[in-house]
Short mmCIF file of C-alpha atoms and ligand atoms in Angstrom, two decimals:
data_model
loop_
_atom_site.label_atom_id
_atom_site.label_comp_id
_atom_site.label_asym_id
_atom_site.label_seq_id
_atom_site.Cartn_x
_atom_site.Cartn_y
_atom_site.Cartn_z
CA UNK A 1 2.63 18.65 -3.92
CA UNK A 2 1.39 15.38 -2.44
CA UNK A 3 -0.34 15.27 0.95
CA UNK A 4 -1.89 12.34 2.73
CA UNK A 5 -5.52 12.94 3.67
CA UNK A 6 -6.65 9.65 5.23
CA UNK A 7 -5.86 5.97 5.74
CA UNK A 8 -8.28 3.11 6.39
CA UNK A 9 -7.34 -0.44 7.29
CA UNK A 10 -10.12 -3.01 7.48
CA UNK A 11 -9.86 -6.60 8.51
CA UNK A 12 -12.17 -8.83 6.48
CA UNK A 13 -11.40 -11.86 8.65
CA UNK A 14 -10.87 -11.39 12.38
CA UNK A 15 -9.16 -14.79 12.64
CA UNK A 16 -6.44 -13.52 10.36
CA UNK A 17 -4.82 -11.03 12.73
CA UNK A 18 -5.19 -7.44 13.80
CA UNK A 19 -4.11 -3.99 12.74
CA UNK A 20 -2.02 -2.72 15.61
CA UNK A 21 -1.21 0.49 13.76
CA UNK A 22 -2.99 2.29 10.96
CA UNK A 23 -2.59 6.03 11.00
CA UNK A 24 -1.24 9.23 9.56
CA UNK A 25 0.77 11.52 11.74
CA UNK A 26 1.74 15.15 11.26
CA UNK A 27 5.01 15.84 13.03
CA UNK A 28 5.12 19.38 11.72
CA UNK A 29 4.04 21.28 8.63
CA UNK A 30 6.54 19.58 6.35
CA UNK A 31 6.74 16.12 7.83
CA UNK A 32 3.67 13.94 7.71
CA UNK A 33 3.88 10.16 7.51
CA UNK A 34 1.78 7.03 7.36
CA UNK A 35 2.32 3.93 9.47
CA UNK A 36 0.66 0.53 9.35
CA UNK A 37 1.29 -2.68 11.24
CA UNK A 38 -0.69 -5.85 10.71
CA UNK A 39 -0.05 -8.65 13.20
CA UNK A 40 -0.60 -12.12 11.77
CA UNK A 41 -2.13 -14.92 13.80
CA UNK A 42 -0.36 -17.54 11.74
CA UNK A 43 2.34 -17.60 9.06
CA UNK A 44 1.27 -16.67 5.59
CA UNK A 45 2.67 -18.55 2.62
CA UNK A 46 0.40 -17.56 -0.28
CA UNK A 47 -0.46 -13.91 -0.71
CA UNK A 48 -2.40 -12.27 -3.47
CA UNK A 49 -2.91 -8.53 -3.68
CA UNK A 50 -5.97 -8.10 -5.83
CA UNK A 51 -7.97 -5.31 -7.41
CA UNK A 52 -5.24 -2.80 -6.72
CA UNK A 53 -6.87 0.40 -7.86
CA UNK A 54 -6.39 4.11 -7.85
CA UNK A 55 -9.49 6.28 -7.86
CA UNK A 56 -9.44 9.93 -8.75
CA UNK A 57 -12.11 12.31 -7.52
CA UNK A 58 -14.18 13.65 -10.38
CA UNK A 59 -17.94 13.80 -9.72
CA UNK A 60 -17.34 11.03 -7.17
CA UNK A 61 -14.32 8.78 -7.33
CA UNK A 62 -13.58 7.34 -10.79
CA UNK A 63 -10.99 4.65 -11.54
CA UNK A 64 -7.66 6.11 -12.63
CA UNK A 65 -5.94 2.75 -12.75
CA UNK A 66 -7.64 -0.38 -11.61
CA UNK A 67 -7.83 -4.07 -11.17
CA UNK A 68 -4.16 -4.92 -10.99
CA UNK A 69 -3.69 -8.31 -9.32
CA UNK A 70 -0.38 -9.65 -8.11
CA UNK A 71 0.81 -12.93 -6.70
CA UNK A 72 2.89 -11.25 -3.99
CA UNK A 73 5.07 -14.26 -3.21
CA UNK A 74 5.97 -14.67 -6.86
CA UNK A 75 6.62 -10.94 -7.15
CA UNK A 76 8.97 -10.92 -4.15
CA UNK A 77 10.95 -13.75 -5.71
CA UNK A 78 11.05 -12.07 -9.09
CA UNK A 79 10.07 -8.37 -9.13
CA UNK A 80 10.35 -8.27 -12.93
CA UNK A 81 7.32 -10.54 -13.17
CA UNK A 82 4.95 -7.62 -12.49
CA UNK A 83 6.27 -4.37 -13.97
CA UNK A 84 3.22 -2.27 -12.96
CA UNK A 85 3.36 -3.46 -9.39
CA UNK A 86 7.11 -2.75 -9.31
CA UNK A 87 6.23 0.91 -9.59
CA UNK A 88 3.84 0.77 -6.61
CA UNK A 89 6.27 -1.29 -4.64
CA UNK A 90 8.81 1.53 -4.76
CA UNK A 91 6.39 3.62 -2.69
CA UNK A 92 6.78 1.50 0.39
CA UNK A 93 9.52 -1.15 0.10
CA UNK A 94 12.27 0.88 1.74
CA UNK A 95 9.97 1.76 4.67
CA UNK A 96 8.64 -1.72 5.30
CA UNK A 97 9.55 -5.26 6.33
CA UNK A 98 7.93 -6.64 3.18
CA UNK A 99 11.17 -7.00 1.22
CA UNK A 100 11.83 -10.70 1.69
CA UNK A 101 10.46 -13.85 0.13
CA UNK A 102 7.41 -15.66 1.55
CA UNK A 103 6.41 -16.85 4.12
CA UNK A 104 5.54 -13.94 6.38
CA UNK A 105 5.56 -14.83 10.02
CA UNK A 106 4.60 -12.38 12.76
CA UNK A 107 3.68 -9.13 11.15
CA UNK A 108 3.79 -6.90 8.11
CA UNK A 109 4.46 -3.22 8.52
CA UNK A 110 5.11 0.06 6.76
CA UNK A 111 6.71 2.53 9.12
CA UNK A 112 6.85 6.33 8.87
CA UNK A 113 6.51 6.55 5.11
CA UNK A 114 6.86 10.30 4.57
CA UNK A 115 4.52 12.22 2.31
CA UNK A 116 7.62 13.86 0.85
CA UNK A 117 8.82 10.48 -0.40
CA UNK A 118 5.48 9.78 -2.09
CA UNK A 119 5.65 13.29 -3.47
CA UNK A 120 8.94 12.55 -5.24
CA UNK A 121 7.45 9.52 -6.97
CA UNK A 122 4.18 11.12 -8.06
CA UNK A 123 5.57 14.46 -9.15
CA UNK A 124 9.04 13.61 -10.48
CA UNK A 125 9.45 9.91 -11.25
CA UNK A 126 6.05 9.42 -12.88
CA UNK A 127 4.07 12.66 -12.88
CA UNK A 128 0.43 12.23 -11.91
CA UNK A 129 -2.25 14.90 -12.56
CA UNK A 130 -3.46 17.05 -9.63
CA UNK A 131 -6.47 15.82 -7.73
CA UNK A 132 -7.78 13.73 -4.85
CA UNK A 133 -6.87 10.06 -4.99
CA UNK A 134 -7.58 6.79 -3.20
CA UNK A 135 -5.10 3.94 -3.43
CA UNK A 136 -6.93 0.72 -2.65
CA UNK A 137 -5.45 -2.73 -2.01
CA UNK A 138 -7.16 -5.99 -1.10
CA UNK A 139 -5.06 -8.69 0.55
CA UNK A 140 -5.92 -12.33 0.03
CA UNK A 141 -4.32 -15.47 1.40
CA UNK A 142 -5.40 -18.87 0.14
CA UNK A 143 -7.91 -17.07 -2.08
CA UNK A 144 -9.81 -15.55 0.89
CA UNK A 145 -10.03 -11.78 1.40
CA UNK A 146 -8.34 -10.97 4.71
CA UNK A 147 -7.70 -7.26 4.75
CA UNK A 148 -8.18 -4.05 2.83
CA UNK A 149 -5.96 -1.00 3.05
CA UNK A 150 -6.88 2.33 1.48
CA UNK A 151 -4.66 5.38 1.48
CA UNK A 152 -6.14 8.75 0.55
CA UNK A 153 -4.09 11.60 -0.78
CA UNK A 154 -4.18 14.86 -2.63
CA UNK A 155 -1.79 16.23 -5.23
C1 NAG B 201 9.92 18.58 10.96
O1 NAG B 201 10.29 17.45 11.71
C2 NAG B 201 11.40 16.74 11.19
C3 NAG B 201 11.59 15.47 12.02
O2 NAG B 201 11.57 15.72 13.39
C4 NAG B 201 12.63 17.65 11.24
O3 NAG B 201 13.76 16.96 10.71
C5 NAG B 201 12.34 18.89 10.41
O4 NAG B 201 13.43 19.79 10.50
C6 NAG B 201 11.06 19.55 10.89
N1 NAG B 201 10.74 20.68 10.01
C7 NAG B 201 10.32 21.85 10.46
C8 NAG B 201 9.99 22.85 9.43
O5 NAG B 201 10.22 22.08 11.66
C1 NAG B 202 -10.96 -7.61 -11.95
O1 NAG B 202 -10.29 -8.73 -12.45
C2 NAG B 202 -10.86 -9.96 -12.06
C3 NAG B 202 -9.97 -11.10 -12.53
O2 NAG B 202 -9.38 -10.82 -13.75
C4 NAG B 202 -12.28 -10.04 -12.62
O3 NAG B 202 -12.86 -11.26 -12.22
C5 NAG B 202 -13.08 -8.86 -12.06
O4 NAG B 202 -14.38 -8.86 -12.62
C6 NAG B 202 -12.40 -7.55 -12.40
N1 NAG B 202 -13.09 -6.46 -11.72
C7 NAG B 202 -13.41 -5.33 -12.33
C8 NAG B 202 -14.06 -4.30 -11.48
O5 NAG B 202 -13.17 -5.13 -13.52
C1 NAG B 203 14.97 -6.08 -1.60
O1 NAG B 203 16.06 -5.27 -1.24
C2 NAG B 203 17.26 -5.62 -1.91
C3 NAG B 203 18.38 -4.77 -1.32
O2 NAG B 203 17.90 -3.56 -0.84
C4 NAG B 203 17.07 -5.41 -3.41
O3 NAG B 203 18.27 -5.74 -4.09
C5 NAG B 203 15.95 -6.30 -3.88
O4 NAG B 203 15.69 -6.08 -5.24
C6 NAG B 203 14.70 -6.01 -3.08
N1 NAG B 203 13.67 -6.96 -3.43
C7 NAG B 203 12.51 -6.59 -3.87
C8 NAG B 203 11.55 -7.69 -4.14
O5 NAG B 203 12.25 -5.41 -4.02
#
């Protein structure tokens, strides 16, 4: 069974915006969710998500899948252009405001994404071995690193 263990949002460029929300919340024993909201100081037209990686704990964290890079604006126009990222996208698209084509104006958010939903995807849709994992993403606009989001979980 999947459980969130931590979330970290880091801004690499303070001019870019601010993370208004970045947390996990346990409502009760069966309902735990993650929420993230990044406010943007100006509209974003070119977005690259780079070095998307999953690390699995095994004598320290080792790469389980790594270095996937996606032109997010191209992906949003044509999801078939990045089949691997399409899988990751299913984790959050129905809980976020990301599902539209570029540009992004005021903010980007993922709201109340339940652990149980992630659990479905990692245990039923594409089974993943037990362990501790980190899911790391680095967000670039105009080729400059702006933000990093890491979600930690345990299966
Ligand atoms: C946990 O909270 C959710 C949302 O409020 C609720 O639907 C669910 O029934 C709760 N589960 C338990 C075991 O209390
Ligand atoms: C990831 O990919 C980029 C571009 O293909 C490359 O420059 C970089 O060295 C790679 N990083 C790792 C850790 O393999
Ligand atoms: C966005 O949502 C619509 C309807 O829910 C869906 O048809 C479309 O494929 C989604 N776009 C992406 C990029 O996931």
